[in-house]
Amino acid sequence: MDAVASAALTERKPVRLPGRADAPRRVTILGSTGSIGRNTIDLLEREQGRYTVEALTAQSNVGRLADQAIRLGANLAVIGDPSRYEALKTALAGSDVEAAAGAEALIEAAARPADWVMAGIVGAAGLAPTLAAVRRGAIVALANKECLVCAGDLMLAEVEKNGATLLPVDSEHNAIYQVFDFERHETVERIILTASGGPFREADPATLADVTPEQAVAHPNWNMGAKISVDSATMMNKGLEMIEAYHLFPIAPGCIEVLVHPQSVVHSLVAYIDGSVLAQLGTPDMRTPIAHTLAWPDRIASPSPKLDLAALATLTFEEPDPERFPALRLAHEALERGGAAPIILNAANEVAVHGFLERRVGFLDITRIVERCLERMDHVAVDSLEDVHAIDQEARQVAEAIS
Ligand code: NAD
Ligand code: MG
């Protein structure tokens, strides 16, 4: 089947739904202490009076969470690790911020009334809280790509059922969102996700086995959390993003391409059947896509450095190297196969990356572990969130065993 025909055959509906634009917007940030969370707070602090903060959540960094909550006048601060509840209460003493802890409290925070929720938790751990925000019909700014990879169909069904609005924060998907014609999606021939190629795009392949966590997280263009930085180094990040794109946009898997673009200025492109190719450009600074979602459908100023194309002078593009980056093939196969495969891919990758960051797993073993998990596990049907959870847990055990 050619690309145009397969794109036209997808019957999945566009996800753009009407949202509210009343100011001040009440916001909640899931994962406020992380890279995405801190960039979001930086924007909020520049827009005093336009936003109020309902809840902030973090997993373990009590000091930073309490400081953010007091500074922003949040109603609630939640720490995921229940053993840190007393420390959080102490840190918030004398303020009006309510404290809570534990996995259930994270879900309750996400379900509190807020117009806009940043889904900024890393990994499949973000699925339950993000779903809680979706079920309340919020505008959900989605940074947590893993939850779409594991449960995209189920999430999208909940978005539609509850009248929620999903706005992609991931820079590539945010770019596509801005130039994708949802009303005439059959006129889209393909989407092209750009990838920086990470720190090892040109490294001698013989040296990759000895890569250290410090080398892997040193991304050439973006300053991000450790897990996504390692994913960028293996290019599993782009693999996860292909699956993310499949769920966010009405497009067939065969119409999603990856193009290496080391400068990270063209954030992604949409090619139409008439030959037009539309792209969104900007400097590599997450405050631009976050600002787009925070003010949507309006716009606010962002402190991101301005794009100066004349100073850059040259933008380059190349095909990804499938030998160097097997993660792209694994993710593409998982997307085509569907069902349990993306859940296994994601869970095994989370375990392997964690092992790599703890120096128990070699850099090249990350994708080997993912591949072996995909081969070893039965690919059972996925009909419910319970199924997603069970497959995720089993894949984690299998990946741990072979790590
Ligand atoms: P990070 O590691 O910097 O921050 C993660 C946040 O999640 C922290 O606040 C942490 O406390 C919280 N967290 C971690 N484990 C948790 C758990 N088990 N339960 C609850 N909370 C937990 O990560 P990040 O770079 O900000 O990335 C967050 C998400 O956004 C990821 O899914 C990533 O792929 C995506 N994303 C990030 C960037 C970026 O520039 N950082 C860009 C695109 C997409
Ligand atoms: Mg991205």
PDB file of C-alpha atoms and ligand atoms in Angstrom, residues 31-38 57-60 106 120-123 125 143-146 170-171 223-226 228 237 286, ligand 1:
ATOM      1  CA  GLY A  31       6.468  16.145  38.126  1.00  0.00           C
ATOM      2  CA  SER A  32       7.150  19.792  39.067  1.00  0.00           C
ATOM      3  CA  THR A  33      10.729  19.173  40.233  1.00  0.00           C
ATOM      4  CA  GLY A  34      11.923  17.694  36.918  1.00  0.00           C
ATOM      5  CA  SER A  35      13.238  19.373  33.815  1.00  0.00           C
ATOM      6  CA  ILE A  36       9.783  19.848  32.252  1.00  0.00           C
ATOM      7  CA  GLY A  37       8.300  20.883  35.620  1.00  0.00           C
ATOM      8  CA  ARG A  38      10.954  23.530  36.256  1.00  0.00           C
ATOM      9  CA  THR A  57       3.850  16.771  42.687  1.00  0.00           C
ATOM     10  CA  ALA A  58       7.280  15.133  42.851  1.00  0.00           C
ATOM     11  CA  GLN A  59       8.669  11.721  43.689  1.00  0.00           C
ATOM     12  CA  SER A  60      11.452  12.388  46.190  1.00  0.00           C
ATOM     13  CA  LEU A 106      -0.606  11.673  43.195  1.00  0.00           C
ATOM     14  CA  GLY A 120       5.565  15.890  33.437  1.00  0.00           C
ATOM     15  CA  ILE A 121       6.222  12.634  35.305  1.00  0.00           C
ATOM     16  CA  VAL A 122       8.819  10.404  33.656  1.00  0.00           C
ATOM     17  CA  GLY A 123       7.979   6.831  32.640  1.00  0.00           C
ATOM     18  CA  ALA A 125       4.537   5.801  36.472  1.00  0.00           C
ATOM     19  CA  ALA A 143       5.155  15.606  28.152  1.00  0.00           C
ATOM     20  CA  ASN A 144       4.982  12.029  29.471  1.00  0.00           C
ATOM     21  CA  LYS A 145       5.266  10.144  26.175  1.00  0.00           C
ATOM     22  CA  GLU A 146       5.588   6.754  27.906  1.00  0.00           C
ATOM     23  CA  ASP A 170       7.224  16.930  23.204  1.00  0.00           C
ATOM     24  CA  SER A 171       8.863  19.427  20.830  1.00  0.00           C
ATOM     25  CA  ASN A 223      19.051  19.957  28.743  1.00  0.00           C
ATOM     26  CA  MET A 224      16.692  17.193  29.953  1.00  0.00           C
ATOM     27  CA  GLY A 225      16.147  14.600  32.675  1.00  0.00           C
ATOM     28  CA  ALA A 226      18.504  11.600  32.828  1.00  0.00           C
ATOM     29  CA  ILE A 228      15.119  10.883  28.265  1.00  0.00           C
ATOM     30  CA  ASN A 237      13.490   8.377  22.386  1.00  0.00           C
ATOM     31  CA  MET A 286      11.361  23.435  25.896  1.00  0.00           C
TER      32      MET A 286
HETATM   33  P1  NAD B   1      12.967  14.422  35.037  1.00  0.00           P
HETATM   34  O1  NAD B   1      13.607  13.170  35.460  1.00  0.00           O
HETATM   35  O2  NAD B   1      13.772  15.664  34.983  1.00  0.00           O
HETATM   36  O3  NAD B   1      11.695  14.718  35.989  1.00  0.00           O
HETATM   37  C1  NAD B   1      10.746  13.728  36.251  1.00  0.00           C
HETATM   38  C2  NAD B   1       9.697  14.218  37.250  1.00  0.00           C
HETATM   39  O4  NAD B   1       8.845  13.096  37.541  1.00  0.00           O
HETATM   40  C3  NAD B   1      10.285  14.668  38.586  1.00  0.00           C
HETATM   41  O5  NAD B   1       9.493  15.705  39.103  1.00  0.00           O
HETATM   42  C4  NAD B   1      10.155  13.428  39.462  1.00  0.00           C
HETATM   43  O6  NAD B   1      10.011  13.732  40.850  1.00  0.00           O
HETATM   44  C5  NAD B   1       8.874  12.810  38.939  1.00  0.00           C
HETATM   45  N1  NAD B   1       8.877  11.342  39.092  1.00  0.00           N
HETATM   46  C6  NAD B   1       9.889  10.479  38.782  1.00  0.00           C
HETATM   47  N2  NAD B   1       9.518   9.211  39.033  1.00  0.00           N
HETATM   48  C7  NAD B   1       8.259   9.273  39.506  1.00  0.00           C
HETATM   49  C8  NAD B   1       7.338   8.289  39.964  1.00  0.00           C
HETATM   50  N3  NAD B   1       7.648   6.981  39.994  1.00  0.00           N
HETATM   51  N4  NAD B   1       6.114   8.698  40.388  1.00  0.00           N
HETATM   52  C9  NAD B   1       5.795  10.014  40.392  1.00  0.00           C
HETATM   53  N5  NAD B   1       6.619  10.995  39.973  1.00  0.00           N
HETATM   54  C10 NAD B   1       7.843  10.626  39.536  1.00  0.00           C
HETATM   55  O7  NAD B   1      12.285  14.131  33.624  1.00  0.00           O
HETATM   56  P2  NAD B   1      11.958  15.175  32.454  1.00  0.00           P
HETATM   57  O8  NAD B   1      13.124  15.292  31.575  1.00  0.00           O
HETATM   58  O9  NAD B   1      11.314  16.399  33.013  1.00  0.00           O
HETATM   59  O10 NAD B   1      10.869  14.343  31.613  1.00  0.00           O
HETATM   60  C11 NAD B   1       9.542  14.198  32.032  1.00  0.00           C
HETATM   61  C12 NAD B   1       8.739  13.594  30.882  1.00  0.00           C
HETATM   62  O11 NAD B   1       8.711  14.522  29.801  1.00  0.00           O
HETATM   63  C13 NAD B   1       9.350  12.314  30.319  1.00  0.00           C
HETATM   64  O12 NAD B   1       8.309  11.446  29.944  1.00  0.00           O
HETATM   65  C14 NAD B   1      10.102  12.783  29.092  1.00  0.00           C
HETATM   66  O13 NAD B   1      10.204  11.778  28.101  1.00  0.00           O
HETATM   67  C15 NAD B   1       9.221  13.928  28.626  1.00  0.00           C
HETATM   68  N6  NAD B   1       9.938  14.945  27.847  1.00  0.00           N
HETATM   69  C16 NAD B   1      10.926  15.666  28.445  1.00  0.00           C
HETATM   70  C17 NAD B   1      11.617  16.630  27.725  1.00  0.00           C
HETATM   71  C18 NAD B   1      12.679  17.478  28.377  1.00  0.00           C
HETATM   72  O14 NAD B   1      13.161  18.429  27.766  1.00  0.00           O
HETATM   73  N7  NAD B   1      13.088  17.209  29.590  1.00  0.00           N
HETATM   74  C19 NAD B   1      11.305  16.842  26.378  1.00  0.00           C
HETATM   75  C20 NAD B   1      10.288  16.089  25.798  1.00  0.00           C
HETATM   76  C21 NAD B   1       9.600  15.152  26.550  1.00  0.00           C
END
